[in-house]
Protein backbone atom coordinates (compact mmCIF):
# COMPACT_ATOMS: atom_id res chain seq x y z
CA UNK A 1 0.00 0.00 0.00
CA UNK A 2 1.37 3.71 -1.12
CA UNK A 3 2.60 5.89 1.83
CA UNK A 4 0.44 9.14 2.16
CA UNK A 5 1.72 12.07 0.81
CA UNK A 6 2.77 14.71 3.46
CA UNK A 7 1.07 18.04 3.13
CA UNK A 8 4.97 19.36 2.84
CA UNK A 9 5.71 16.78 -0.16
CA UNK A 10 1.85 18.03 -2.05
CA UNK A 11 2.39 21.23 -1.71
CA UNK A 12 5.92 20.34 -3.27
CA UNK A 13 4.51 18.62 -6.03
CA UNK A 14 2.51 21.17 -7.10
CA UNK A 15 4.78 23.89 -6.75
CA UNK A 16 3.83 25.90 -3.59
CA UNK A 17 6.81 26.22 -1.97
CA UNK A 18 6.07 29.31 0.57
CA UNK A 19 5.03 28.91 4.30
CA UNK A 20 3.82 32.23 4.74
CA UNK A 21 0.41 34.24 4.13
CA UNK A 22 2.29 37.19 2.75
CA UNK A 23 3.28 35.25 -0.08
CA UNK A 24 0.32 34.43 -1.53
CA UNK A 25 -0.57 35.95 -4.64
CA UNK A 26 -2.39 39.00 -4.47
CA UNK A 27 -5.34 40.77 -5.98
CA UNK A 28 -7.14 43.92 -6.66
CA UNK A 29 -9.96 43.57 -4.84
CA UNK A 30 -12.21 40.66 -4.31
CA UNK A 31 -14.59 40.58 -7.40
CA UNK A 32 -18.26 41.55 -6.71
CA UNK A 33 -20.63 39.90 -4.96
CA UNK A 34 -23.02 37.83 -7.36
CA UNK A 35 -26.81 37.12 -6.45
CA UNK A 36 -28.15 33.61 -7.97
CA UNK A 37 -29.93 34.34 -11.35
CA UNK A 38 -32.06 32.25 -13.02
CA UNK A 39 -29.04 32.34 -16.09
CA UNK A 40 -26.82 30.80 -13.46
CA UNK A 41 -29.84 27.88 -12.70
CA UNK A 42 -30.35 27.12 -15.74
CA UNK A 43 -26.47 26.62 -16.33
CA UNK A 44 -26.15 24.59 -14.01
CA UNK A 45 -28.76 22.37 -14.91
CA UNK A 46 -27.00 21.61 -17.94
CA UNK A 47 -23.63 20.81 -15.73
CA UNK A 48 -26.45 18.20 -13.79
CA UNK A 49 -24.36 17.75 -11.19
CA UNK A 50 -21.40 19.32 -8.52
CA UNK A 51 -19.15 17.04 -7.13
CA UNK A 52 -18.08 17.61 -3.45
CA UNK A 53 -15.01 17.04 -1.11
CA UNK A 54 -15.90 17.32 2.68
CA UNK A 55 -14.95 16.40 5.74
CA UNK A 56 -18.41 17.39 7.13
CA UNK A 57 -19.53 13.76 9.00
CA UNK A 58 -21.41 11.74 6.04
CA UNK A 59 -25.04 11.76 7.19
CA UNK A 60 -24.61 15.68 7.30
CA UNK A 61 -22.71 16.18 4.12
CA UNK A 62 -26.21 14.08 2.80
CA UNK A 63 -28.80 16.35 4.35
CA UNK A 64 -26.97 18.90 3.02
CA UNK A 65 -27.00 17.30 -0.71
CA UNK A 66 -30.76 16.15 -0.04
CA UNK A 67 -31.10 19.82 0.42
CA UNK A 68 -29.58 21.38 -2.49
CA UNK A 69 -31.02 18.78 -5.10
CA UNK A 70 -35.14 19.39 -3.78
CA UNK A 71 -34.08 23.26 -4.37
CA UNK A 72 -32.57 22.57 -7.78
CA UNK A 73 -34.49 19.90 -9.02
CA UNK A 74 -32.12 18.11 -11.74
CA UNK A 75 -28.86 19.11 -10.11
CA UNK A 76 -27.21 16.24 -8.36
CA UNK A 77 -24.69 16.04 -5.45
CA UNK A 78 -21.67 13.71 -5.23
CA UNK A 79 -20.35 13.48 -1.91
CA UNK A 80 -17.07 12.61 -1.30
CA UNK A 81 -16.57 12.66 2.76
CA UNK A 82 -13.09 11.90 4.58
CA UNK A 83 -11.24 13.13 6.93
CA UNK A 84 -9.68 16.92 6.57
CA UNK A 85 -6.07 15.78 5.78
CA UNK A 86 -7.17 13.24 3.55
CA UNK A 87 -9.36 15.64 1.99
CA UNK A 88 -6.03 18.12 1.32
CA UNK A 89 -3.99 15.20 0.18
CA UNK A 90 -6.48 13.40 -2.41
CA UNK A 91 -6.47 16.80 -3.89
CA UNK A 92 -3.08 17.56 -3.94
CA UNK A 93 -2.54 14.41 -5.21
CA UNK A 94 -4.73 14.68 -8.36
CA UNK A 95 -4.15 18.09 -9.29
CA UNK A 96 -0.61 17.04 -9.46
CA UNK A 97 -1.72 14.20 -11.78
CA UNK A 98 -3.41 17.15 -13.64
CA UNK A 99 -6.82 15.46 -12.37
CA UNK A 100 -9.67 18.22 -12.28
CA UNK A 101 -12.50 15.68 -10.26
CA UNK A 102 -13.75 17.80 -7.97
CA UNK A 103 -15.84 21.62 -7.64
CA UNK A 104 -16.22 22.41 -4.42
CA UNK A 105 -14.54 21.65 -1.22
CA UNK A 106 -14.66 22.06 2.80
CA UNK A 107 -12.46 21.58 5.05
CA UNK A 108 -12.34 21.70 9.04
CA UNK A 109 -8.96 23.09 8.78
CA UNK A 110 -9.07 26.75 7.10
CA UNK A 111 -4.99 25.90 6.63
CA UNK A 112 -5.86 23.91 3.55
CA UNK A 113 -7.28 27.07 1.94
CA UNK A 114 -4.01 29.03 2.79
CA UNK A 115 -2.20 26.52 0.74
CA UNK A 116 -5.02 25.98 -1.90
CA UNK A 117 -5.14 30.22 -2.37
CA UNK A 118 -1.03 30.22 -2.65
CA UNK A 119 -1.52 27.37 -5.29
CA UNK A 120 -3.67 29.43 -7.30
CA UNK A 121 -6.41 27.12 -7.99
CA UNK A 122 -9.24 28.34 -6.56
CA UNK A 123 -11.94 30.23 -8.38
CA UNK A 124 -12.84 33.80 -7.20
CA UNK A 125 -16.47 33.79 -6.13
CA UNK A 126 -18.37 36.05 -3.61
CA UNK A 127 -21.90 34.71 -2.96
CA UNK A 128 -24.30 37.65 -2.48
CA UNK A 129 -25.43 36.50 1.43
CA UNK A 130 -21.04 36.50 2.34
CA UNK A 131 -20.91 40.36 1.04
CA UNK A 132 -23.71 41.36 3.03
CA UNK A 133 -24.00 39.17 6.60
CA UNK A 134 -20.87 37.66 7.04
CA UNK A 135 -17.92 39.26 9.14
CA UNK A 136 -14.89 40.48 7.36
CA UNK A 137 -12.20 37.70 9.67
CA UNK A 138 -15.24 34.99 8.15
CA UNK A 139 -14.59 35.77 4.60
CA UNK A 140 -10.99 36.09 2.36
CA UNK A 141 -10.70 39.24 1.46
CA UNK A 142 -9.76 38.25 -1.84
CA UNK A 143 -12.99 36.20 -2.48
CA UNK A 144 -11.80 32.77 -2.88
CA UNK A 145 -13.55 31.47 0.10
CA UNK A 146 -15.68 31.45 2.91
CA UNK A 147 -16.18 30.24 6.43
CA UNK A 148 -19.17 27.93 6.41
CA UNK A 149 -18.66 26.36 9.86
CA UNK A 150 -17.61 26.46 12.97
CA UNK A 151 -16.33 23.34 14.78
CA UNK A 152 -15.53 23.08 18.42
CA UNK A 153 -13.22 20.46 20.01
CA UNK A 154 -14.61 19.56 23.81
CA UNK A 155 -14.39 17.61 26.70
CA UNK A 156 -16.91 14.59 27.27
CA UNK A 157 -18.06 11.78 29.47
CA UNK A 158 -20.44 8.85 29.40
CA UNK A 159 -23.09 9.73 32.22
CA UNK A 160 -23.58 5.95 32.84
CA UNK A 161 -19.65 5.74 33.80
CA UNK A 162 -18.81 9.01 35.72
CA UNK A 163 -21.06 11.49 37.56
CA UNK A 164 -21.61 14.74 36.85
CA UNK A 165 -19.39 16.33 40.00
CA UNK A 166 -17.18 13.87 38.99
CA UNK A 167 -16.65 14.95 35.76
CA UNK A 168 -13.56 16.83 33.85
CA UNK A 169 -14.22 20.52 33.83
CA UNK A 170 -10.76 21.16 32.48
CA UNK A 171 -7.70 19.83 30.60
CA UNK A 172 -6.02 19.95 33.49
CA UNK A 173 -8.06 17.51 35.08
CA UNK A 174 -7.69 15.03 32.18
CA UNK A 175 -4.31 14.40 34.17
CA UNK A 176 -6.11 12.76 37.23
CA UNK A 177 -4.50 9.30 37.40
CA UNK A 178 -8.14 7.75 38.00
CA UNK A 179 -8.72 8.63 34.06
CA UNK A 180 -5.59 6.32 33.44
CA UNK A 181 -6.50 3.89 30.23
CA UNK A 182 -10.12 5.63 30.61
CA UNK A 183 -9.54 8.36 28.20
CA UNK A 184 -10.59 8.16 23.83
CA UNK A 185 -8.98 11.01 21.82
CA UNK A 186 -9.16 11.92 18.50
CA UNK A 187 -5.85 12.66 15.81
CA UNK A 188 -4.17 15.36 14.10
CA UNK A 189 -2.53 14.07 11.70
CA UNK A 190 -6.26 13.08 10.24
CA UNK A 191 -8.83 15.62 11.32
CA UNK A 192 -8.60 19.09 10.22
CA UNK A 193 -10.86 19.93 13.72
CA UNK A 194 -7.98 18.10 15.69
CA UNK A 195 -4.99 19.76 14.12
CA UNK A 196 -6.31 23.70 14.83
CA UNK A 197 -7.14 22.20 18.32
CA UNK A 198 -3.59 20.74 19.05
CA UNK A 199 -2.24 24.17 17.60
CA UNK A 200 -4.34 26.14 19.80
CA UNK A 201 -3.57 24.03 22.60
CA UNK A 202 0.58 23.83 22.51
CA UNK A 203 0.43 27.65 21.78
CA UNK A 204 -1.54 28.44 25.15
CA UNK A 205 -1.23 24.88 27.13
CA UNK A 206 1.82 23.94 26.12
CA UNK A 207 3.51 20.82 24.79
CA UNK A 208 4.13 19.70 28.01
CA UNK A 209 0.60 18.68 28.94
CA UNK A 210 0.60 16.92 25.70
CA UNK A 211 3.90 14.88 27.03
CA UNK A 212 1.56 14.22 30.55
CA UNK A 213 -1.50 13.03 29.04
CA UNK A 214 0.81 10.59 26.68
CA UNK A 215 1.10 8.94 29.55
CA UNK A 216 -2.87 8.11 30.58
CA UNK A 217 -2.83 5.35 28.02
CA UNK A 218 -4.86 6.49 25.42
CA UNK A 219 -7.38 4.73 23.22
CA UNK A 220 -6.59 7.01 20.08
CA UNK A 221 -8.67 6.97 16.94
CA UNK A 222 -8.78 8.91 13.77
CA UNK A 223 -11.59 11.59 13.23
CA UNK A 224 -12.98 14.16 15.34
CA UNK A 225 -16.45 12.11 15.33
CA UNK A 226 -15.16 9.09 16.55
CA UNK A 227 -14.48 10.16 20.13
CA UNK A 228 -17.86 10.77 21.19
CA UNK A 229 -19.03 7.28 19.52
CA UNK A 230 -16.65 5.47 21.59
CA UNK A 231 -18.60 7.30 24.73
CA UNK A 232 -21.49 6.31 23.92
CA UNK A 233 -20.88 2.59 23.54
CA UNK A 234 -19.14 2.98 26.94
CA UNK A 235 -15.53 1.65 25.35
CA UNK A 236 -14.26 5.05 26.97
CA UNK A 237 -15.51 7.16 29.87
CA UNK A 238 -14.56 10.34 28.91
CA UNK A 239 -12.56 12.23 25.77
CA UNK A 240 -10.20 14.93 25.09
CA UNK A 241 -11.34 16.70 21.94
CA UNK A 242 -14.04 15.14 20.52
CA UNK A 243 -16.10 17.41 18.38
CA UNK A 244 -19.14 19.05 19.88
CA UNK A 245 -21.90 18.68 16.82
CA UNK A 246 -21.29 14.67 17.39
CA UNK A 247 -21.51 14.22 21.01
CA UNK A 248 -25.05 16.80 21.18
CA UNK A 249 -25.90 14.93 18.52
CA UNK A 250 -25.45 11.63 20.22
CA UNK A 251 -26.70 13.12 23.47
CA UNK A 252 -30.08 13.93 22.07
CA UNK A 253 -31.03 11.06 20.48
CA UNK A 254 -31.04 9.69 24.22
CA UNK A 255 -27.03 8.38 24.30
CA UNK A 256 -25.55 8.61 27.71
CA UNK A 257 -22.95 11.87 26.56
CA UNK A 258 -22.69 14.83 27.84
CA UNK A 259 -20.43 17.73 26.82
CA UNK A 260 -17.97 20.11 28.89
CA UNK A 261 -16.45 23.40 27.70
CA UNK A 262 -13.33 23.16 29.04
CA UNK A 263 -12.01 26.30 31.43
CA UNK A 264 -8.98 27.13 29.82
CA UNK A 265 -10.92 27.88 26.62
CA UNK A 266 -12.53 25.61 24.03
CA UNK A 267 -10.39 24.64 20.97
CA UNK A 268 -12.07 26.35 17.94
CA UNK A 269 -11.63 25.24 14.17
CA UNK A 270 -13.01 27.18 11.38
CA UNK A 271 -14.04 25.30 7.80
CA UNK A 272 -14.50 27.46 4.46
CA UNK A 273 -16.08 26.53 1.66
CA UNK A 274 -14.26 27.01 -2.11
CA UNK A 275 -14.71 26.59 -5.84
CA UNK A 276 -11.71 25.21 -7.79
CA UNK A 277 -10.76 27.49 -10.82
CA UNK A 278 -10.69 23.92 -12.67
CA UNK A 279 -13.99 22.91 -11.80
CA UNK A 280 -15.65 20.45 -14.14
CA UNK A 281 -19.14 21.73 -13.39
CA UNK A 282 -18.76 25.51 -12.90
CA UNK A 283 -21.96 27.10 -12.96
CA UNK A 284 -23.17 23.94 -10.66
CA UNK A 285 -19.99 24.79 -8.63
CA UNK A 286 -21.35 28.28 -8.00
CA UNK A 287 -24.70 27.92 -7.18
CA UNK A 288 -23.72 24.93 -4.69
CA UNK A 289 -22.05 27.58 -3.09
CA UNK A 290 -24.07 30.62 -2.80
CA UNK A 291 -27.00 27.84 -1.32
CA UNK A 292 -24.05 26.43 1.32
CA UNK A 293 -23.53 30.44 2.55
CA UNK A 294 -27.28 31.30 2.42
CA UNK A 295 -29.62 31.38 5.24
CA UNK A 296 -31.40 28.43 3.98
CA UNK A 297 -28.03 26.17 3.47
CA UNK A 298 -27.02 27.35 6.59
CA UNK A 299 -29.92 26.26 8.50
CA UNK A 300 -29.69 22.92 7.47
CA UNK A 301 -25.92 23.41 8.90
CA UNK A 302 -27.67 25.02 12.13
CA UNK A 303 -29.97 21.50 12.50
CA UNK A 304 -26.82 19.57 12.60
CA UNK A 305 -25.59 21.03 15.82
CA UNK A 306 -23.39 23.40 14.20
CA UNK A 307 -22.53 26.85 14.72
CA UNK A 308 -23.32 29.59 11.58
CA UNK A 309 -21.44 33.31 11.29
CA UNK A 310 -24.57 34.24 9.07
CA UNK A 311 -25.47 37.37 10.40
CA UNK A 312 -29.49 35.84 10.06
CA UNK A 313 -28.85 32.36 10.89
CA UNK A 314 -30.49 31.37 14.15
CA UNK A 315 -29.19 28.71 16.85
CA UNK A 316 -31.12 25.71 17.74
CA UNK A 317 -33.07 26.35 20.34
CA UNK A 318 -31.50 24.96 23.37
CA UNK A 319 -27.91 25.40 22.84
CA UNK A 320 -25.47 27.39 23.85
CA UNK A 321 -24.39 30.57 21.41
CA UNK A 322 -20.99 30.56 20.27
CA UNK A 323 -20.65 33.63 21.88
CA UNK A 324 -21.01 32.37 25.08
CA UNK A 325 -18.18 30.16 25.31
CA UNK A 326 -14.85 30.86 26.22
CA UNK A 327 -12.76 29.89 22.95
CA UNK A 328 -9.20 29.68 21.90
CA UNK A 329 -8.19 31.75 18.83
CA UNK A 330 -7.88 30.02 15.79
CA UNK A 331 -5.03 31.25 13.50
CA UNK A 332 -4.82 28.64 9.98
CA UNK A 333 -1.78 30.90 8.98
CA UNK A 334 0.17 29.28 12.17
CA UNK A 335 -1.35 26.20 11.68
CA UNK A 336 -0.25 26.03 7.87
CA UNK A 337 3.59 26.89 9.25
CA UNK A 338 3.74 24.37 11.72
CA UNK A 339 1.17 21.38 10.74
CA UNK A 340 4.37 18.74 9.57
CA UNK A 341 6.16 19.33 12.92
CA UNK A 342 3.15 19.45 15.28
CA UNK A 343 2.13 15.94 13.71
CA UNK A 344 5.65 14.75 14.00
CA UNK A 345 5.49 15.33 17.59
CA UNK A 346 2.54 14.24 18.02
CA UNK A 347 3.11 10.79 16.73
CA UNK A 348 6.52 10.59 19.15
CA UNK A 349 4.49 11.41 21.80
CA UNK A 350 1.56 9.58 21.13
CA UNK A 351 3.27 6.44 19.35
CA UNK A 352 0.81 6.60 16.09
């Protein structure tokens, strides 16, 4: 079996060879914002179809597809869902091969876009709803993409195994020795969500804490969604950084999860949304994306346990406001600069 590609080596191979945001090519001005004509609908209907890299869980990526296609009658979705990294690799990988597959992409780690933008193969496109409701940090300022999620890394525990004054309320207390061989956590060198945690976590925890909880003997698993299904099948009593959409998820269907917001400050990960300049279904491409930024798209986003920067989006009912948790900064340059060594470390650490 083929060794993955590092993100170093792709970026290599398809000649991106700076590390740094100022190096990225630059434009005028982002190009306007465009609203969704009936010219563009019926141009995409001819396309039929917009094919679509994610690392959005796969019965949400669906919804999200089911979505689209009874708005656009006669425009199907093809979902292709893996994890982040694998996400950035496949693509690096074919566009090397001068392989043009897929139209639009997401990502939970907005580093992929950093490298994607210096690449140059992303297609300029503002949708109409990202000029008017979403915050300048949410949006590239040179239109080639958009933030169209919000992840959250947290803390959780099986209510069946540990009580709720029993439970982690910090990192810190992840150290306990009675959480020894107790503990499920999640990977960065395969979940975009995971990798802007770790960042965010050596940058204001330290790398120390990562060389303590090494040794609690740690069930370890790939994606950020895995973590919270090992809680609820009771193989693990509590996690590190399992993703928060998952385990509320899980929770409300009547699982025995429950989440915790960590006090030092919840890991944050931001995913945009692109178009690739080499698109096979353009016009599809485009529309798929103005409905992912819209109120509507959004929404179905919002359902999922997510967390929207639309200006008009509302939360679900019931759960907590991004605003009102204490989060660690996110910052994809950094994490772009220093993914190859932090995974590197990781795996020392870690021993996977």
């Amino acid at each position: 079996m083929p060794r993955s590609l590092s993100r170093r080596e792709i970026l290599k191979a398809s000649s991106a060879l700076a590390l740094t945001l100022p190096a990225l090519p630059v434009r005028a001005a982002a190009p306007p914002a465009e609203a969704v004509t009936p010219q563009l609908i019926e141009a995409a209907k001819k396309e039929a179809k917009v094919v679509y890299y994610t690392s959005i869980d796969l019965a949400l990526a669906e919804k999200i597809a089911k979505a689209f296609e009874a708005k656009y009658p006669g425009i199907a979705v093809r979902v292709e869902r893996t994890g982040a990294e694998r996400v950035f690799q496949r693509i690096g990988q074919e566009y090397a091969s001068n392989i043009h597959a897929v139209d639009a992409v997401n990502s939970s780690d907005a580093a992929h876009f950093i490298a994607w933008k210096r690449d140059g193969i992303l297609q300029p496109y503002v949708p109409e709803d990202v000029a008017k409701f979403y915050p300048p940090e949410h949006k590239d300022p040179d239109g080639l993409f958009a933030s169209f999620r919000v992840g959250l890394s947290v803390i959780g525990y099986n209510t069946n195994l540990v009580k709720a004054e029993e439970a982690p309320k910090s990192f810190a207390d992840l150290l306990d020795p009675k959480w020894t061989g107790k503990i499920v956590k999640a990977h960065p060198g395969y979940s975009g969500n995971v990798m802007s945690a770790t960042f965010e976590m050596v940058r204001d925890i330290g790398w120390d804490y990562f060389e303590k909880l090494a040794k609690q003997k740690i069930m370890q698993v790939q994606s950020s969604t895995d973590p919270p299904k090992k809680l609820a099948l009771g193989e693990r009593a509590v996690m590190v950084d399992g993703n928060e959409y998952n385990a509320l998820i899980l929770k409300e269907s009547g699982k025995p999860v429950e989440v915790v917001y960590p006090t030092e400050g919840t890991p944050m990960a931001v995913g945009p949304n692109a178009i690739f300049k080499n698109a096979p279904n353009p016009n599809a491409a485009r529309l798929f994306q103005s409905f992912l930024c819209s109120v509507e798209g959004q929404q179905v986003f919002i359902d999922g346990n997510r967390h929207s920067i639309h200006a008009l989006a509302k939360p679900k009912p019931g759960r907590p406001p991004i605003s009102a948790v204490k989060l660690l900064k996110s910052d994809p340059v950094a994490v772009e600069a220093q993914s190859e060594e932090i995974k590197a470390r990781y795996r020392k650490l870690f021993g996977v």
